Short mmCIF file of C-alpha atoms in Angstrom, two decimals:
data_model
loop_
_atom_site.label_atom_id
_atom_site.label_comp_id
_atom_site.label_asym_id
_atom_site.label_seq_id
_atom_site.Cartn_x
_atom_site.Cartn_y
_atom_site.Cartn_z
CA GLN A 267 -57.98 -15.20 15.72
CA PRO A 268 -60.23 -12.46 14.26
CA ASP A 269 -61.35 -9.76 16.70
CA VAL A 270 -64.93 -9.64 15.35
CA ILE A 271 -66.91 -12.29 13.45
CA VAL A 272 -70.12 -11.66 11.48
CA GLY A 273 -72.16 -14.03 9.35
CA LEU A 274 -75.58 -14.99 8.05
CA PRO A 275 -77.78 -14.78 11.18
CA GLN A 276 -79.51 -18.14 10.61
CA GLY A 277 -77.03 -19.70 8.21
CA HIS A 278 -78.43 -20.86 4.87
CA VAL A 279 -79.91 -24.02 3.37
CA VAL A 280 -79.59 -24.83 -0.33
CA PRO A 281 -82.60 -26.99 -1.26
CA ALA A 282 -82.08 -30.51 -2.56
CA ASN A 283 -81.66 -30.92 -6.34
CA GLN A 284 -80.85 -27.22 -6.77
CA GLN A 285 -77.41 -26.43 -8.17
CA LEU A 286 -77.22 -22.62 -7.86
CA ASP A 287 -78.31 -20.43 -4.97
CA ALA A 288 -77.33 -17.28 -3.07
CA ALA A 289 -77.84 -15.80 0.38
CA GLU A 290 -77.35 -12.23 1.56
CA ALA A 291 -77.59 -10.40 4.88
CA THR A 292 -76.47 -7.12 6.46
CA VAL A 293 -75.19 -7.55 10.01
CA ALA A 294 -74.12 -4.91 12.57
CA VAL A 295 -70.46 -4.89 13.63
CA GLN A 296 -70.29 -4.96 17.42
CA ILE A 297 -67.56 -2.48 18.42
CA ASP A 298 -67.59 0.22 21.10
CA ALA A 299 -65.45 2.88 19.39
CA ASP A 300 -64.09 3.86 15.99
CA THR A 301 -61.11 1.77 14.90
CA TYR A 302 -59.34 0.43 11.81
CA ILE A 303 -59.62 -2.88 9.98
CA THR A 304 -56.14 -4.37 9.51
CA GLY A 305 -57.22 -7.52 7.68
CA TYR A 306 -60.05 -9.99 7.15
CA GLU A 307 -60.68 -13.70 6.67
CA PHE A 308 -63.66 -15.46 5.14
CA LEU A 309 -64.60 -18.46 7.27
CA VAL A 310 -66.33 -20.55 4.62
CA GLY A 311 -68.52 -23.29 6.03
CA ASP A 312 -68.78 -25.46 2.89
CA PRO A 313 -65.84 -24.71 0.54
CA GLN A 314 -66.93 -27.43 -1.91
CA ASN A 315 -70.31 -25.82 -2.66
CA VAL A 316 -69.61 -22.13 -1.95
CA SER A 317 -68.39 -20.56 -5.21
CA ARG A 318 -67.91 -16.93 -4.13
CA VAL A 319 -68.34 -14.67 -1.12
CA SER A 320 -68.40 -10.85 -1.23
CA ALA A 321 -68.45 -8.30 1.59
CA TRP A 322 -69.27 -4.59 1.70
CA LEU A 323 -68.78 -2.20 4.60
CA HIS A 324 -71.69 0.18 5.33
CA ASP A 325 -71.26 3.32 7.43
CA PRO A 326 -73.77 4.00 10.25
CA ASP A 327 -77.20 5.28 9.15
CA GLY A 328 -77.20 9.03 8.56
CA PHE A 329 -73.44 9.18 9.04
CA GLU A 330 -71.50 12.11 7.59
CA PRO A 331 -67.79 11.20 7.29
CA GLN A 332 -65.50 13.93 8.58
CA PRO A 333 -62.31 14.88 6.69
CA ILE A 334 -59.09 13.57 8.17
CA GLU A 335 -55.76 15.37 8.36
CA MET A 336 -53.12 13.84 6.13
CA GLU A 337 -49.50 14.65 5.39
CA VAL A 338 -48.69 16.25 2.04
CA ILE A 339 -45.62 14.61 0.50
CA GLY A 340 -43.57 16.95 -1.69
CA GLU A 341 -40.02 17.31 -2.90
CA TYR A 342 -37.49 17.72 -0.11
CA ASP A 343 -35.91 21.18 0.08
CA PRO A 344 -32.99 21.30 2.56
CA PHE A 345 -33.02 25.11 2.48
CA ALA A 346 -36.72 25.47 3.30
CA PRO A 347 -37.58 26.83 6.77
CA GLU A 348 -38.29 24.12 9.32
CA THR A 349 -41.92 25.21 9.61
CA GLU A 350 -42.55 24.65 5.90
CA ARG A 351 -41.16 21.12 5.62
CA GLU A 352 -44.20 19.39 7.07
CA LYS A 353 -47.51 20.23 5.46
CA THR A 354 -50.91 18.69 6.02
CA ARG A 355 -54.31 18.93 4.39
CA LEU A 356 -57.85 17.90 5.17
CA ARG A 357 -58.85 14.98 2.97
CA PRO A 358 -62.53 14.13 2.46
CA MET A 359 -63.45 10.58 3.38
CA PRO A 360 -65.43 8.51 0.85
CA ARG A 361 -69.07 7.64 1.48
CA GLY A 362 -70.15 4.03 1.71
CA PRO A 363 -70.87 1.36 0.91
CA HIS A 364 -67.22 0.29 0.62
CA PHE A 365 -66.25 -2.98 -1.06
CA LEU A 366 -64.20 -4.91 1.46
CA GLY A 367 -63.23 -7.92 -0.60
CA PRO A 368 -64.20 -11.27 -2.16
CA TRP A 369 -63.44 -14.93 -1.56
CA VAL A 370 -63.05 -17.62 -4.19
CA LYS A 371 -61.74 -21.15 -3.81
CA GLY A 372 -58.14 -21.20 -2.63
CA ASP A 373 -58.14 -17.76 -1.01
CA GLY A 374 -56.74 -17.32 2.50
CA PRO A 375 -56.70 -14.48 5.03
CA VAL A 376 -55.99 -10.96 3.73
CA LEU A 377 -53.68 -8.94 5.98
CA PHE A 378 -52.90 -5.31 5.17
CA PRO A 379 -49.29 -4.05 5.29
CA GLU A 380 -47.98 -2.84 8.63
CA THR A 381 -49.40 0.58 9.67
CA ALA A 382 -52.13 0.31 6.98
CA GLY A 383 -55.81 0.18 7.93
CA ARG A 384 -59.36 0.76 6.70
CA LYS A 385 -61.48 3.09 8.83
CA LEU A 386 -64.28 1.36 10.74
CA TYR A 387 -66.81 3.53 12.55
CA ALA A 388 -68.82 2.39 15.55
CA GLY A 389 -72.32 1.51 14.37
CA SER A 390 -71.16 0.23 10.97
CA SER A 391 -72.49 -2.96 9.39
CA ILE A 392 -71.25 -5.64 7.00
CA GLN A 393 -73.23 -6.78 3.96
CA LEU A 394 -72.34 -10.38 3.21
CA ARG A 395 -73.32 -12.23 0.03
CA VAL A 396 -72.64 -15.96 -0.35
CA GLU A 397 -73.07 -17.65 -3.74
CA TYR A 398 -73.44 -21.41 -4.07
CA ALA A 399 -72.77 -23.76 -6.99
CA ARG A 400 -72.83 -27.53 -6.62
CA PRO A 401 -69.99 -29.08 -8.68
CA GLU A 402 -71.07 -30.77 -11.91
CA TRP A 403 -69.04 -33.89 -11.16
CA ASP A 404 -70.93 -34.49 -7.89
CA GLN A 405 -74.50 -34.76 -9.18
CA ASP A 406 -75.13 -37.95 -7.22
CA ASP A 407 -75.23 -35.85 -4.01
CA TRP A 408 -77.59 -33.17 -5.33
CA SER A 409 -80.50 -35.02 -3.69
CA GLU A 410 -79.36 -33.77 -0.27
CA GLU A 411 -79.79 -30.22 1.00
CA ILE A 412 -76.73 -28.16 1.90
CA ARG A 413 -76.46 -26.41 5.25
CA ASP A 414 -73.90 -23.61 5.37
CA ASN A 415 -72.82 -21.05 7.96
CA THR A 416 -70.18 -18.94 6.17
CA GLN A 417 -68.80 -16.06 8.26
CA LEU A 418 -66.40 -13.13 7.96
CA GLY A 419 -63.71 -12.41 10.54
CA LEU A 420 -62.24 -8.91 10.95
CA PHE A 421 -58.82 -8.13 12.38
CA LEU A 422 -58.82 -4.73 14.13
CA GLY A 423 -56.15 -2.25 15.17
CA ALA A 424 -55.12 -1.92 18.80
CA PRO A 425 -56.45 1.01 20.86
CA ASN A 426 -54.57 4.26 20.05
CA GLU A 427 -52.60 2.51 17.29
CA GLU A 428 -51.37 4.94 14.63
CA PHE A 429 -51.76 4.25 10.92
CA ASP A 430 -49.71 5.77 8.11
CA LEU A 431 -51.63 4.35 5.15
CA LEU A 432 -55.38 4.62 4.64
CA VAL A 433 -56.89 1.61 2.84
CA GLU A 434 -59.76 2.31 0.45
CA SER A 435 -61.46 0.48 -2.41
CA LYS A 436 -62.32 1.92 -5.80
CA LEU A 437 -65.01 0.40 -8.04
CA ILE A 438 -64.10 0.40 -11.73
CA GLU A 439 -67.09 -0.88 -13.67
CA SER A 440 -68.14 -1.05 -17.28
CA ALA A 441 -71.43 0.24 -18.63
CA PRO A 442 -73.82 -2.48 -19.86
CA PHE A 443 -73.02 -3.75 -23.34
CA VAL A 444 -74.10 -6.52 -25.72
CA VAL A 445 -71.90 -9.06 -27.47
CA PRO A 446 -73.65 -10.01 -30.73
CA ALA A 447 -74.21 -13.70 -31.41
CA ASN A 448 -71.37 -15.61 -33.07
CA THR A 449 -68.90 -12.76 -32.56
CA GLU A 450 -66.17 -11.71 -30.17
CA ALA A 451 -65.85 -8.31 -28.50
CA THR A 452 -63.51 -6.42 -26.19
CA ARG A 453 -64.30 -3.91 -23.49
CA GLN A 454 -61.96 -1.41 -21.82
CA VAL A 455 -62.39 0.54 -18.58
CA GLU A 456 -59.91 2.78 -16.80
CA TYR A 457 -59.34 4.69 -13.59
CA THR A 458 -57.01 7.63 -12.93
CA PHE A 459 -55.46 8.10 -9.48
CA GLU A 460 -55.74 11.71 -8.32
CA GLU A 461 -53.18 11.32 -5.51
CA ASN A 462 -50.18 9.21 -4.54
CA ALA A 463 -51.26 5.66 -3.72
CA GLN A 464 -49.99 2.14 -3.18
CA LEU A 465 -51.89 -0.64 -4.95
CA LEU A 466 -52.65 -3.51 -2.57
CA GLY A 467 -54.72 -5.70 -4.85
CA ILE A 468 -57.07 -6.01 -7.81
CA GLU A 469 -60.19 -8.16 -7.66
CA PRO A 470 -61.68 -8.63 -11.16
CA HIS A 471 -65.24 -9.99 -11.29
CA LEU A 472 -65.66 -11.48 -14.75
CA GLY A 473 -68.70 -12.98 -16.42
CA PRO A 474 -68.90 -16.59 -17.65
CA VAL A 475 -68.20 -15.66 -21.30
CA THR A 476 -64.93 -13.85 -20.54
CA LYS A 477 -61.99 -15.51 -22.29
CA GLN A 478 -59.09 -13.33 -21.16
CA PHE A 479 -58.30 -9.99 -19.58
CA ARG A 480 -55.30 -7.74 -19.05
CA ILE A 481 -54.62 -5.10 -16.39
CA GLU A 482 -52.04 -2.41 -17.12
CA MET A 483 -50.68 0.52 -15.11
CA PHE A 484 -49.75 3.70 -17.00
CA TYR A 485 -47.30 5.88 -15.06
CA PRO A 486 -46.92 9.68 -15.45
CA ASP A 487 -43.47 9.27 -16.99
CA GLY A 488 -44.85 7.11 -19.81
CA MET A 489 -43.84 3.71 -18.41
CA ILE A 490 -46.41 0.92 -18.82
CA ARG A 491 -46.48 -2.09 -16.52
CA THR A 492 -48.67 -5.16 -17.00
CA LEU A 493 -50.09 -6.23 -13.63
CA ALA A 494 -52.13 -9.23 -14.78
#
């Protein structure tokens, strides 16, 4: 079971005969001390009529994230003095808000790899956005209102648990653009990693006119790998 559950304080009601709607709220996370998020699960109240859920993590008001000490991984030199084999550096922590993740139909719990966690500071809050779309094939039931109480459950690390991998999210977005009428267009965006990283997931958010997309990884040695 999740360690902490947050949701829309009063739930949400989609009015009768209304197909599309959305609800949003920012709710405090009730924890006593800093910890790490090790996974999350969207507890969707009405999966038939909820089309998408998104969550962002907000740091406490006025919070200044402190750098954390991290190990520097370099080439192993068996002849190097023992004191030089382990090096560390202070790494700045990103400022919020941090995208935690989305839910779409069919998604289940998201659990990070062992010893991987996302920093969660005491006093943080979760911004939750729930989008609704009644299915076209079920128009006979549009005359009734929809009552929903979608929530988000967080799995947290144990006290004094050590983590080797720091989980972060990076937003890669395109500048606004226009597709002329009766034409097709392509758009390309990219992101360059400035440090060693492991890719846990990609969550594309595409508009209704998108026909196809491709995600590729370009490695320093010239290798190209298609991810999706």
